[in-house]
Structures are given as structure tokens and as C-alpha cells.
Coordinates of C-alpha atoms and ligand atoms in Angstrom, one line a residue:
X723 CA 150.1 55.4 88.2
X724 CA 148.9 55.9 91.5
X725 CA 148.9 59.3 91.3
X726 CA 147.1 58.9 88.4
X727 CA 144.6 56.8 89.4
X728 CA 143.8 59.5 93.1
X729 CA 143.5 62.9 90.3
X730 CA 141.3 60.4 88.6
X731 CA 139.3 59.7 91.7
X732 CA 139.0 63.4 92.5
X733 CA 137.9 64.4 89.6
X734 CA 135.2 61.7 89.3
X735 CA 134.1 63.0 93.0
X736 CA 134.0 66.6 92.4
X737 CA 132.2 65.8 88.7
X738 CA 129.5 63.9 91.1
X739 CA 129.5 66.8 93.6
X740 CA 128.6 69.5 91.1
X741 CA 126.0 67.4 89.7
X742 CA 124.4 66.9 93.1
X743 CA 124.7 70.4 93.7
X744 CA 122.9 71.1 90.5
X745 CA 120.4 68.6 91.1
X746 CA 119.8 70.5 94.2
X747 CA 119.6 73.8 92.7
X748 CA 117.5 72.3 90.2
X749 CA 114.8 71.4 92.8
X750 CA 115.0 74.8 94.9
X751 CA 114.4 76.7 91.2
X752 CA 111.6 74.4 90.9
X753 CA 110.0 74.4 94.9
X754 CA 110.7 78.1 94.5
X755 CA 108.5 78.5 91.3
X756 CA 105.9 76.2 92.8
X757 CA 105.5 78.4 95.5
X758 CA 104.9 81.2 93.3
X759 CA 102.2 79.0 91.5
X760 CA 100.7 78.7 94.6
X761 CA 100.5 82.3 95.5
X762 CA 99.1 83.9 92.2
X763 CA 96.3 80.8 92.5
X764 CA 95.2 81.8 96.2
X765 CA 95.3 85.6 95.2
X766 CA 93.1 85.2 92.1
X767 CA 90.7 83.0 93.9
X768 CA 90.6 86.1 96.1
X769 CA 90.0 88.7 93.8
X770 CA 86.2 89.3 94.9
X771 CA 86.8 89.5 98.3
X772 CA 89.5 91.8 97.9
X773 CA 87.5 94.4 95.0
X774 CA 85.1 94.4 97.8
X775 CA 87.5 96.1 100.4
X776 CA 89.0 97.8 98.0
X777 CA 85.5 99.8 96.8
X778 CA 84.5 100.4 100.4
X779 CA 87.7 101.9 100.9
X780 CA 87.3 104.3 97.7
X781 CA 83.7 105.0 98.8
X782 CA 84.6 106.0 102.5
X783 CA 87.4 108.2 100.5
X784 CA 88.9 109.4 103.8
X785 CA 91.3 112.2 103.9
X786 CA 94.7 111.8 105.4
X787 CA 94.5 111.2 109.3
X788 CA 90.6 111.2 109.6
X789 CA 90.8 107.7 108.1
X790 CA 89.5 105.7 110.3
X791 CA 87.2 103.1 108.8
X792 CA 89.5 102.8 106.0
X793 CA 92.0 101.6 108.8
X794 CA 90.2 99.9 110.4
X795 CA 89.1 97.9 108.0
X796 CA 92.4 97.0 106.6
X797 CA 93.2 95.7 110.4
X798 CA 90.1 93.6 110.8
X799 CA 91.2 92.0 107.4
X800 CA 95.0 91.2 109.5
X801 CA 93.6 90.1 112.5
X802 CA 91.0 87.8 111.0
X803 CA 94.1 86.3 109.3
X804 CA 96.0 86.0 112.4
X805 CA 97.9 88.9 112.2
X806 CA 98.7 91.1 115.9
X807 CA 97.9 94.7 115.7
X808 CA 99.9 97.1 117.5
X809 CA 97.2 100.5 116.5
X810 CA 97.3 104.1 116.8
X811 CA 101.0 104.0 116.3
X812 CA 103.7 106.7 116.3
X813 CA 101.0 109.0 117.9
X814 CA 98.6 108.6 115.0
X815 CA 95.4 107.4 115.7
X816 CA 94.8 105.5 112.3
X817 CA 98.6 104.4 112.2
X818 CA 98.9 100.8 112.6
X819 CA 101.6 97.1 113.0
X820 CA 100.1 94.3 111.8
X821 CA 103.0 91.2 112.5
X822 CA 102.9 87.6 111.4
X823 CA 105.4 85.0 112.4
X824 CA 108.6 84.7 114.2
X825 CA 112.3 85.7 114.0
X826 CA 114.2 86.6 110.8
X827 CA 114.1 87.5 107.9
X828 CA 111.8 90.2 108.6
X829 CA 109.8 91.6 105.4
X830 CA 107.7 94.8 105.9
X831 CA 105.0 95.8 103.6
X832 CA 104.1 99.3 103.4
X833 CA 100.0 100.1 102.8
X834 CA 98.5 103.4 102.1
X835 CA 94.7 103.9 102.2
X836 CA 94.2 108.0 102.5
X837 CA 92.1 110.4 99.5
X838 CA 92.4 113.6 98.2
X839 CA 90.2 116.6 98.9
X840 CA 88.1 118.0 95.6
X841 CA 88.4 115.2 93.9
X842 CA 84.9 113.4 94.5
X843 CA 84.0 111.5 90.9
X844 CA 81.4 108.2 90.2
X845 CA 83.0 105.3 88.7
X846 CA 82.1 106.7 85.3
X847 CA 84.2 107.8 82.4
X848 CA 82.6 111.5 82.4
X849 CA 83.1 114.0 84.8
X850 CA 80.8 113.0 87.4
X851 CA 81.3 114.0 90.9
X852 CA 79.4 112.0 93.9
X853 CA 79.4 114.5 95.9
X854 CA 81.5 113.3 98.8
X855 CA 83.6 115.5 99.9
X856 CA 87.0 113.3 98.6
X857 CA 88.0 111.2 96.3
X858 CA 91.1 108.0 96.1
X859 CA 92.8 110.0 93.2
X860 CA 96.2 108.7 93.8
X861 CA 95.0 104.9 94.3
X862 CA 95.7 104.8 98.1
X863 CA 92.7 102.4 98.2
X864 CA 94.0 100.0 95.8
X865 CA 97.6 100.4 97.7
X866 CA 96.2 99.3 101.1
X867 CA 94.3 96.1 100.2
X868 CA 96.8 94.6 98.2
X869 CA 99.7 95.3 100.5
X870 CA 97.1 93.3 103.0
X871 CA 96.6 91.1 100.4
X872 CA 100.2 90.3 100.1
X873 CA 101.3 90.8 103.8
X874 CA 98.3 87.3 104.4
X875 CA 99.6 85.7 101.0
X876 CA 103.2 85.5 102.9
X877 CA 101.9 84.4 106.2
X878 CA 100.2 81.7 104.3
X879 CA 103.9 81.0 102.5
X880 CA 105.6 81.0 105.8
X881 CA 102.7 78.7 107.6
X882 CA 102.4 75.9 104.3
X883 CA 106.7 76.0 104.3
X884 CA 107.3 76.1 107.8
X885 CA 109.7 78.9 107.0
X886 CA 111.0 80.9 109.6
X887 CA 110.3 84.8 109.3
X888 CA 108.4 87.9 110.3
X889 CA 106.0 89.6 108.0
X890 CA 105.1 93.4 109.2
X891 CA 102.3 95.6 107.3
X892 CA 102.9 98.9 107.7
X893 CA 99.4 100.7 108.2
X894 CA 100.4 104.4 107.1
X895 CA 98.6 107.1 106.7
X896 CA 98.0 110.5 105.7
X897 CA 100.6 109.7 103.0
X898 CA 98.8 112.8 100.7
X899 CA 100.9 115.8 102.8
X900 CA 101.0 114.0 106.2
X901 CA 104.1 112.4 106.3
X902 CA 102.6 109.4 108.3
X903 CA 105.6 107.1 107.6
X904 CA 108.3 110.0 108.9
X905 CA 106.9 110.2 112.4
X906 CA 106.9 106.2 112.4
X907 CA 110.3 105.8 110.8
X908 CA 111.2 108.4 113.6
X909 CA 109.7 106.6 116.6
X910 CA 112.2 103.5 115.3
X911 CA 109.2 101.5 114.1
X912 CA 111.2 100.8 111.0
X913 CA 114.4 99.1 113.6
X914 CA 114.9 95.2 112.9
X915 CA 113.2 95.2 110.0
X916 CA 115.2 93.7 107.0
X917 CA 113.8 94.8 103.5
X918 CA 110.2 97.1 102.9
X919 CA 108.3 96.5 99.8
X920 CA 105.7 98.9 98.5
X921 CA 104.0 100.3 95.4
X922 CA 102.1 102.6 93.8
X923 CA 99.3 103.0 91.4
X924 CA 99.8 104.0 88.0
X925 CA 99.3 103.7 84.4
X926 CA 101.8 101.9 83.7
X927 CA 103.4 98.5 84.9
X928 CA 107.2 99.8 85.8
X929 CA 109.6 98.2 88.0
X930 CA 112.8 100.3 88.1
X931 CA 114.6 101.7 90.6
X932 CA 113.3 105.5 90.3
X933 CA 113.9 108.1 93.2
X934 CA 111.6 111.2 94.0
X935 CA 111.4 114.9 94.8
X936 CA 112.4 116.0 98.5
X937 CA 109.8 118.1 99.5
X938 CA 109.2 120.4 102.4
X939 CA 105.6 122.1 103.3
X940 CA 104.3 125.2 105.8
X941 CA 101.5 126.8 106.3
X942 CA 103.0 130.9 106.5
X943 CA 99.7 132.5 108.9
X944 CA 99.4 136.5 109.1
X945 CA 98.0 138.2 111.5
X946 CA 96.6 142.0 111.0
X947 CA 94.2 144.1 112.4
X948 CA 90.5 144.5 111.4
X949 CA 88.8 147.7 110.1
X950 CA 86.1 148.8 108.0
X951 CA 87.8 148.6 104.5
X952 CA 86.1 152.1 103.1
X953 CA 85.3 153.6 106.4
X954 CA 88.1 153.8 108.0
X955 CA 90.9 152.2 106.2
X956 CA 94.0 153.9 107.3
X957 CA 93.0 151.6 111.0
X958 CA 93.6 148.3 109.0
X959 CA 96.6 146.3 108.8
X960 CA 95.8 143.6 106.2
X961 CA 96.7 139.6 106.6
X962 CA 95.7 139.1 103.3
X963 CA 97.9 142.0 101.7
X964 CA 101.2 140.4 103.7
X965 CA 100.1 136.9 101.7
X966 CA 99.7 138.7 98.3
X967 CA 103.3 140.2 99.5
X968 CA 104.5 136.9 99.9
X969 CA 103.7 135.0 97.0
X970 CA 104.8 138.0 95.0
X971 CA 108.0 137.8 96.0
X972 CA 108.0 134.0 96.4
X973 CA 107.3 133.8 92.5
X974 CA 110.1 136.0 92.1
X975 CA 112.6 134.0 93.6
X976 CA 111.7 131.4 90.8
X977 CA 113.9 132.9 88.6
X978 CA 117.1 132.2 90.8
X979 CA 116.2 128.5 92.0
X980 CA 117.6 125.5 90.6
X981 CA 115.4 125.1 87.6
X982 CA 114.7 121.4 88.9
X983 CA 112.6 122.8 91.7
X984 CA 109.0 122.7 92.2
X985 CA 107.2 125.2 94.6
X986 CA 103.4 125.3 94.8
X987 CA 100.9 127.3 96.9
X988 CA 97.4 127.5 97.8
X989 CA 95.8 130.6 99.8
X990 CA 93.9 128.4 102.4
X991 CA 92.5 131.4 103.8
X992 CA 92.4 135.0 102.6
X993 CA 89.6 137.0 104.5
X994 CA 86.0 136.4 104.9
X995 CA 84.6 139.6 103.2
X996 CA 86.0 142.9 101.0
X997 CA 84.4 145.2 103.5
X998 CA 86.9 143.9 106.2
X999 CA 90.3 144.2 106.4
X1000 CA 91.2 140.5 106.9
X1001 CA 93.0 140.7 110.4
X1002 CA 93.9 136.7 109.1
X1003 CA 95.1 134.9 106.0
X1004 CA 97.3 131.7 105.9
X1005 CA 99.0 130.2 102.5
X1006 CA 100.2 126.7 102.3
X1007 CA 103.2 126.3 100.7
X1008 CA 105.3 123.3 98.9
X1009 CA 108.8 123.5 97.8
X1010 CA 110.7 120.5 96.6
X1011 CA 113.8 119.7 95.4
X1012 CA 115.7 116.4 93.8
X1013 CA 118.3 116.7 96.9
X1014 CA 117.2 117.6 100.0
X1015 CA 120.2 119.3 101.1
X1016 CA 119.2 122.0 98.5
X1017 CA 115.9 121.7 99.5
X1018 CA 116.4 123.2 102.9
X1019 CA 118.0 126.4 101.7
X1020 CA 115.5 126.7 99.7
X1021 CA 113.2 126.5 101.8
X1022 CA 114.9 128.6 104.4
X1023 CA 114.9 132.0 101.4
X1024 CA 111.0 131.2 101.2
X1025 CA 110.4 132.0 104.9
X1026 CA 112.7 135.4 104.2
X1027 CA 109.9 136.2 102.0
X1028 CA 107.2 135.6 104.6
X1029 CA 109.7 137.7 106.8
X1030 CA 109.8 140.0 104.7
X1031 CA 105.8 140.5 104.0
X1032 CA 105.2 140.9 107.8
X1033 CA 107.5 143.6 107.8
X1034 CA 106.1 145.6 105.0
X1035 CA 102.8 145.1 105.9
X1036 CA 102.5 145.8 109.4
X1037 CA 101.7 142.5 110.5
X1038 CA 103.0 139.5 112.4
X1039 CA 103.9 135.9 110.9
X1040 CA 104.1 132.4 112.0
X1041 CA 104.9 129.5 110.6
X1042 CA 104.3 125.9 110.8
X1043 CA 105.6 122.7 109.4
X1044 CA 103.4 120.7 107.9
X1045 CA 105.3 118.5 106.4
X1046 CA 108.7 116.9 105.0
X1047 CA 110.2 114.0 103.0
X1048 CA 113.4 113.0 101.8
X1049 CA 113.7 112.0 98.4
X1050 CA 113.9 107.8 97.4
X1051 CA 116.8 105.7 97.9
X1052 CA 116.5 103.3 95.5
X1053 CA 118.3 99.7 95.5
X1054 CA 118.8 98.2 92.1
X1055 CA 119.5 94.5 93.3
X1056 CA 116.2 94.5 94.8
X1057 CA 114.4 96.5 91.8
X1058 CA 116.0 93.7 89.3
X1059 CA 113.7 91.2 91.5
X1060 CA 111.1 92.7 91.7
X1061 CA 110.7 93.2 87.8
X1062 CA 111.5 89.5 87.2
X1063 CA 108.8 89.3 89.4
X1064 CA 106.0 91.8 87.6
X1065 CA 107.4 90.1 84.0
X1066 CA 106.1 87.1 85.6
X1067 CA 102.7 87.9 86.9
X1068 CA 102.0 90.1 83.7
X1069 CA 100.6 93.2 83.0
X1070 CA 96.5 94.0 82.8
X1071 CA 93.8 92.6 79.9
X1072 CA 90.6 94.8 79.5
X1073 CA 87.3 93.3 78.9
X1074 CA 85.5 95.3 75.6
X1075 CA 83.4 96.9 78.2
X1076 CA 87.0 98.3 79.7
X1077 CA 88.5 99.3 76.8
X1078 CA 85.2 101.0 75.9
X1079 CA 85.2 102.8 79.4
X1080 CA 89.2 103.9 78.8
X1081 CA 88.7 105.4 75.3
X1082 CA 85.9 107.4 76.9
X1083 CA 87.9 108.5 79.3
X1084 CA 90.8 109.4 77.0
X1085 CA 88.6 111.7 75.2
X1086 CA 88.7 114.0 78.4
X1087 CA 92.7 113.8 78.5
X1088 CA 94.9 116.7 77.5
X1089 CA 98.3 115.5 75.9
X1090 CA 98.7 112.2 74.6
X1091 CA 96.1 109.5 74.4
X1092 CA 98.5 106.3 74.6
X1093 CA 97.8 102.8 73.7
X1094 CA 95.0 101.6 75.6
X1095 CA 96.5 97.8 75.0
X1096 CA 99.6 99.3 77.0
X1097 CA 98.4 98.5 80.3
X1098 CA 99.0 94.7 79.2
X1099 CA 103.1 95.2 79.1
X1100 CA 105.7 95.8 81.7
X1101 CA 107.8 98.8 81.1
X1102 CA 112.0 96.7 80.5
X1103 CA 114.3 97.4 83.2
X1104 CA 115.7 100.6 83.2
X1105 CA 119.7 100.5 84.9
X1106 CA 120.1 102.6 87.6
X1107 CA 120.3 106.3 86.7
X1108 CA 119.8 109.5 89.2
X1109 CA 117.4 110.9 86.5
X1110 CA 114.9 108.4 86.8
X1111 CA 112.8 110.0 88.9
X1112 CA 109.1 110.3 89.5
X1113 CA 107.8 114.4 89.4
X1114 CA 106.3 114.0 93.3
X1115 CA 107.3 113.3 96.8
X1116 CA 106.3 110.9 98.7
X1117 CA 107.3 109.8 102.9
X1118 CA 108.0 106.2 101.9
X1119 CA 111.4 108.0 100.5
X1120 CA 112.7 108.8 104.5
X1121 CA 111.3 104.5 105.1
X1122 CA 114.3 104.1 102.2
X1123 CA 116.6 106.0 104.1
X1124 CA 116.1 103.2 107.3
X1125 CA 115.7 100.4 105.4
X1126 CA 116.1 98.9 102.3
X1127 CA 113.3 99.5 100.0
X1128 CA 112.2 98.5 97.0
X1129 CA 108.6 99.6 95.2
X1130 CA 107.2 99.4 91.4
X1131 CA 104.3 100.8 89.2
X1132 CA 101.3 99.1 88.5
X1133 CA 98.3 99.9 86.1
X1134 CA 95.5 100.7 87.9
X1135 CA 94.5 103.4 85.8
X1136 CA 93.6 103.8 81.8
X1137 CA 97.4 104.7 80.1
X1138 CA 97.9 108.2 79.9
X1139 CA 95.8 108.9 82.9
X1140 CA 97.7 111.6 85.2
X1141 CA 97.3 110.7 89.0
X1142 CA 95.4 113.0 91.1
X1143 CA 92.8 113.7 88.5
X1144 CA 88.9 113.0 88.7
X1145 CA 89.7 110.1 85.9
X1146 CA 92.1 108.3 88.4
X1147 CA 89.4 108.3 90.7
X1148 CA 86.9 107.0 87.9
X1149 CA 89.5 103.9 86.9
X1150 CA 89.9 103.2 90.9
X1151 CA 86.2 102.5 91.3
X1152 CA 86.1 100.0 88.5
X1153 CA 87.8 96.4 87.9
X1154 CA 90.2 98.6 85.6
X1155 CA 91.5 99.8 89.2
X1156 CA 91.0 96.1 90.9
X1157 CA 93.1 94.0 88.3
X1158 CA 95.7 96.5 88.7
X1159 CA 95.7 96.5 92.5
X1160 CA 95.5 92.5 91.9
X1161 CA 99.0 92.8 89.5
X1162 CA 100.5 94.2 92.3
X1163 CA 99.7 92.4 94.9
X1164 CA 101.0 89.4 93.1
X1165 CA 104.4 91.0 92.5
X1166 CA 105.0 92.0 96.3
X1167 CA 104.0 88.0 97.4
X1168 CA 106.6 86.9 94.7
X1169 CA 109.1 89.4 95.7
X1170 CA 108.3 88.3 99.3
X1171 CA 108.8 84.4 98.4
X1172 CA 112.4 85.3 96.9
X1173 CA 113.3 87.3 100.3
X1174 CA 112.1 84.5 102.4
X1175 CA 114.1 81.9 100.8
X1176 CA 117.3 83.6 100.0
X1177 CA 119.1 85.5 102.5
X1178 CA 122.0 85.8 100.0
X1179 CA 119.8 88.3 98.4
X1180 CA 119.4 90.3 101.7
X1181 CA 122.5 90.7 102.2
X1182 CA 123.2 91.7 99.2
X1183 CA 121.0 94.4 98.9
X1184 CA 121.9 95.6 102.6
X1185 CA 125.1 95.9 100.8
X1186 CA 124.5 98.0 98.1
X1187 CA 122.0 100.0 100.3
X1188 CA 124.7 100.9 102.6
X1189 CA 127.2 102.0 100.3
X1190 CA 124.7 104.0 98.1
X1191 CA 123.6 106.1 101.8
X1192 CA 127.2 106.5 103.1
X1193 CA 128.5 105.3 106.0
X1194 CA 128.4 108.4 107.9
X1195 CA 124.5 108.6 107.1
X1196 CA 122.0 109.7 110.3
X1197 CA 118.7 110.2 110.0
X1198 CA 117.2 113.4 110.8
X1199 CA 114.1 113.8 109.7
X1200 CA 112.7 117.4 107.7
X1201 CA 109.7 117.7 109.9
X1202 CA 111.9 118.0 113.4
X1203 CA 110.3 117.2 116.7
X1204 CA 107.0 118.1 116.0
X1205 CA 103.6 116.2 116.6
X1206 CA 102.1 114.4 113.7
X1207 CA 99.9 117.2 112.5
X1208 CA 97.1 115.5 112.6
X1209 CA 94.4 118.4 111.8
X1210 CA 96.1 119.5 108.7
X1211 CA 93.7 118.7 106.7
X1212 CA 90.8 121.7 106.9
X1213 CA 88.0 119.6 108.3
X1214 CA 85.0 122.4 107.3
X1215 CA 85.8 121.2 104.3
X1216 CA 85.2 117.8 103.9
Ligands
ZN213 ZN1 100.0 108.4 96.1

């Protein structure tokens, strides 16, 4: 009996325990979706302020490394929220560390904010260019402010909860061929920090855990000697011959590369007139890859060619880096967040006048014109799998490789609108580009919330991050030793 009566006793205690644990549960679900409340209020009583930055941003459209106001405005924004700057970081002038708070966890936030050459457009849905000299086709403007917008939503979090925790935005730049986050995850900038969050603009809301293309880049210079080019040929030595020379045999080699390589070139300078032999040319090359390992011999049989050209040509070859990224190390237990997150902020609703603008737009697309009404969904979680992969490259990929790091897709452009294209810089200039950049910005403050208040889920995803890289894992980055290059970007040109 009185064993009976003790069981019975225990059991009554641990049925009270569970319930008080559950009550307690109960009320962290429910502080924890307050919170949240709380966020998506302040950002959406924001919005005009932050369209504002966003627009001057796309209307300085600064090319990667000359971006100075566009920096510099993103840090005036930190610092008049109370964030410290550490600027001109990792040897790059518009480089930048904005950090809020104290201690651990710390949360990074990674913000973009350069353009693309050639691509100058008005915010119209016709072909219109505004004759600057650039144009935010990939977004980066949109990037920036709400990864400001986020990195202040969190401060404000961490001040209201008293929560103890470090929020870091990442000012990185020259992200279009620069590799601005490399030389920072290099110089260690990246050490101490827990998770990074970032994004990307799209057209299309997608959270899954995608990787990228490793991708290496060089500009291949020739030097030959001048001479008239009728008069007295046979004196001549030509630059521009030993590029031809390349690139012929560089689109041979096509047919014996892995047939998931990309390689792409422009001739950034082939002679200034057909009456002189050009005693210079230079052609800037890209080669990526889906592993980077592969990458590198690759890349190492494209310099042969260049080799190769000098030799039959009678001229002399350099070669610089220029650039180099690894490909994405994705995390799924931090991309399953993150998408519960985006399901919950929602996707993007058009006005009429939007959807008017898109279907204009779409009548300049090539391909498929998809579902304008898209834009209003978030793509379902894809599982982990090696083949989801975006077709680019991008630096945030070696920031994966230090830290864990998660990212998603949000629409900021009309669906079916390809990045890098006078349209995406149309959508970016509009509230089509704002409410996307406003999506986002939501889903990195949630994402944030969760990461502040659970450290289980840190260490989980440390976990899997650790066992996806390997344990014998250092990190040496593709560009080697050099200097940021921060003139690669032909400045006559802009
Ligand atoms: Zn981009």
C-alpha cells in the first residue's frame, strides 16, 4: 500500500511538472510570436523611410568599390540608430562594421549595395535608359537597406527584451566581381560571429537551402609591339592577335570541360585603331564550376591557353586575379527557419497600377511570361539536395565556409524577370522593388528573433555546419594574398 500510495505520488508530481513545463512553453511560443508582431508593425510603419534610401541608393547606382555614398549612407542610417562603425574595413574604403549590443549570441547580417555597368534604365516598363552610367540590376540596393533595416529591427528586439546579444551588419561591397566579403572573411572579420543571415533579390519568394557556382576571374593582358599595320607590317607584334589566339583556343577547350562549367569573356580592350598594330589588349575572363576543387584546374588549363597565345604570337602575357569565390555552404536547419519565417511574413500583393507595370514589362521578356499573381506565394521547402543550385556565384559563398549561413529569395522583381537585365533595374526603382526588399527584411528580423532566443538552434546548426564542411576544413581563399582590387572596375567608363 505504501508503495502504492509513493508511485501514486510521483506520478501525480511528474503529471504536474509536464504541465508546468507546457504551460511554460506555451507562454515562450506565445512572447516569441508577439515579438514577431512587434517587428513586422515597426518595419511596415517604416516602409517610407526605408523606399527613400532605397531609391537614392538605386539612383547613385555605384559600381563595385566606387560606392561611396551608397555606403555611406547605409552607415549614417546605423549610427543614427546607435550602431558603432568600424569603416573602410578589410582595406576597402567603402567596406564597413556596424555592431549593436553586447556579448553572445552574435547574429551578423550581410548588406550589399553595389550596380552593374551598362545597365542604366528609368523606372519604366520600356527600355528606357537614364543615362547614368550604371544601373542596381541585381537588387544590391534593395539588399543593403533592408539588411539595415533588419540589423536596427533587432537592436530594437534586444533593447525592448533586455536580451543579451550582438548584432553585426556586414557593409560589403563590390559583391558584382569584387569579392568584397573574401578579403573581409580573410582578415577574420567573420571570427566570433555565431550565424550570418543574408538574401537576395529575385522573382520569386524562395527559402531553401541552394548552393552556387565557384567561380574564379583574371584579366589575361598582352603586350606587343606597335607598327603601322599596311606600312610596315612585318615590324608589328599584335596584343590583340595573342587575345583572338586565346579565346580561340579557350572556346576549344569547351568541348573537354565538365559540361557543368560556365566560362565567359569580354575583350576589355583590343587596340585603339586598325592602322596600328595594338602593342596592348587585355580579356577578362570567368570560369566557374559547381566544386571549386575542379574549378582550379580549370582554371589553371585556361592560363595554358594564354601561355600558349604569347608564344605564338610573339608577345608577352600577364595575368591578374581579379577575383574568386567558393561555392555556398548551405545549412538546412537554419533554411527550415528561415522559410517558416517568409510563410509567415507572406509573399508580395500588386496594386492594379503594378500589375499593369509587370504585364508591360513581360511583353519585353524572352521565354516564359509567368504568373504575375506569383510574386504573392512562397516557393514550399525544398529538402536539401546538391542540385539546388542558383546558375551564379556569389562571395557570400567563402562567408558560408566561416560561418554558418543561411539566405533566401525574395520578389523584388516582376516573375519571370532574369536578374541583371534593364527590367530588374526598372522593378528596383518602383514599390514593386520596395515591398519586396520590405518581405525580406521582415524575414531576416524574424529569423533573427528565433536565433536570439534559442541557442538550442545555434547549436544545432553549428552542428550540422560542421559536419557538412569536414573537420579537416581550412580556409584558403581563391583570390590568394592579393589587395582588394579595388580599380577593377574601368573607371573611363562610368
Ligand atoms: Zn546580386
Amino acid at each position: 500500500m505504501k508503495k502504492f500510495l509513493s508511485g501514486l505520488f510521483a506520478l501525480l508530481f511528474s503529471l504536474s511538472n509536464t504541465n508546468v513545463v507546457a504551460q511554460k512553453n506555451t507562454k515562450a511560443v506565445d512572447k516569441n510570436l508577439q515579438q514577431k508582431e512587434v517587428a513586422i508593425k515597426n518595419l511596415d510603419s517604416k516602409y517610407d523611410d526605408y523606399k527613400k534610401q532605397a531609391l537614392q541608393i538605386w539612383n547613385f547606382a555605384e559600381v563595385g568599390f566606387i560606392e561611396v555614398k551608397s555606403s555611406a549612407l547605409l552607415q549614417q542610417t546605423l549610427k543614427d540608430n546607435g550602431f558603432t562603425i568600424e569603416a573602410g574595413v578589410a582595406g576597402m574604403p567603402t567596406a564597413f562594421v556596424a555592431t549593436y549590443g553586447e556579448g553572445k549570441p552574435v547574429i551578423g547580417i550581410l548588406a550589399e549595395f553595389d550596380a552593374l555597368p551598362g545597365l542604366s534604365q528609368n523606372a519604366n516598363p520600356e527600355k528606357d535608359p537614364a543615362g547614368t552610367a550604371a544601373g542596381h540590376g541585381c537588387g544590391h540596393h534593395l539588399f543593403g537597406v533592408a539588411s539595415v533595416a533588419a540589423g536596427i529591427e533587432l537592436k530594437k528586439y534586444l533593447q525592448g527584451n533586455k536580451g543579451k546579444g550582438t548584432v553585426k551588419v556586414y557593409g560589403t561591397p563590390a559583391e558584382e566581381g569584387g569579392s568584397g566579403k573574401v578579403y573581409m572573411a580573410r582578415e577574420g572579420l567573420f571570427e566570433g560571429t555565431d550565424i550570418v543571415l543574408h538574401w537576395h533579390p529575385d522573382s520569386k519568394n524562395s527559402s531553401n537551402p541552394y548552393t552556387s557556382l565557384a567561380n574564379k576571374t583574371a584579366k589575361f593582358r598582352f603586350k606587343g609591339i606597335s607598327a603601322h599595320a599596311a606600312g610596315s607590317p612585318e615590324k608589328g607584334r599584335s596584343a590583340l592577335d595573342a587575345v583572338e589566339a586565346m579565346n580561340f583556343m579557350a572556346n576549344m577547350m569547351r568541348e573537354h570541360m565538365p559540361s557543368d562549367t560556365r566560362m565567359h569573356y569580354v575583350i576589355t580592350d583590343g587596340g585603339k585603331a586598325p592602322n596600328v598594330v595594338p602593342d596592348f589588349a587585355e580579356v577578362y575572363f570567368y570560369m566557374r564550376h559547381p566544386k571549386r576543387e575542379i574549378l582550379m584546374e580549370l582554371f589553371d588549363r585556361l592560363v595554358k591557353t594564354a601561355e600558349a597565345a604569347a608564344l605564338g604570337t610573339g608577345t608577352k602575357m600577364e595575368y591578374e586575379i581579379i577575383g574568386g569565390v567558393y561555392e555556398i555552404l548551405p545549412v538546412d536547419t537554419l533554411a527550415r527557419v528561415m522559410h517558416s519565417n517568409m510563410k509567415k511574413v507572406g509573399g508580395v500583393i500588386y496594386t492594379a497600377d503594378e500589375m499593369s507595370f509587370g504585364k508591360k514589362l513581360q511583353e519585353s521578356f524572352v521565354g516564359s511570361k509567368p504568373d504575375i499573381n506569383e510574386a504573392a506565394k512562397v516557393e514550399p521547402y525544398k529538402v536539401m539536395d546538391e542540385d539546388n543550385r542558383s546558375g551564379g556565384s556569389t562571395d557570400v559563398a567563402d562567408v558560408s565556409w566561416v560561418v554558418p549561413t543561411v539566405g533566401f529569395r525574395a520578389a523584388t522583381w516582376i516573375p519571370g524577370t532574369p536578374a541583371h537585365s534593364w527590367q530588374a533595374v526598372a522593378c528596383g526603382g518602383t514599390d514593386i522593388g520596395i515591398k519586396g526588399m520590405m518581405v525580406a527584411a521582415k524575414t531576416l528580423s524574424l529569423t533573427g528573433i528565433d536565433l536570439f532566443t534559442n541557442q538550442n538552434l545555434i547549436n544545432k546548426a553549428k552542428e550540422e555546419w560542421t559536419k557538412r564542411r569536414g573537420t579537416n576544413f581550412k580556409y584558403v581563399p581563391l583570390i590568394g594574398n592579393r589587395k582588394p582590387a579595388l580599380d577593377y572596375r574601368d573607371k573611363t567608363q562610368l
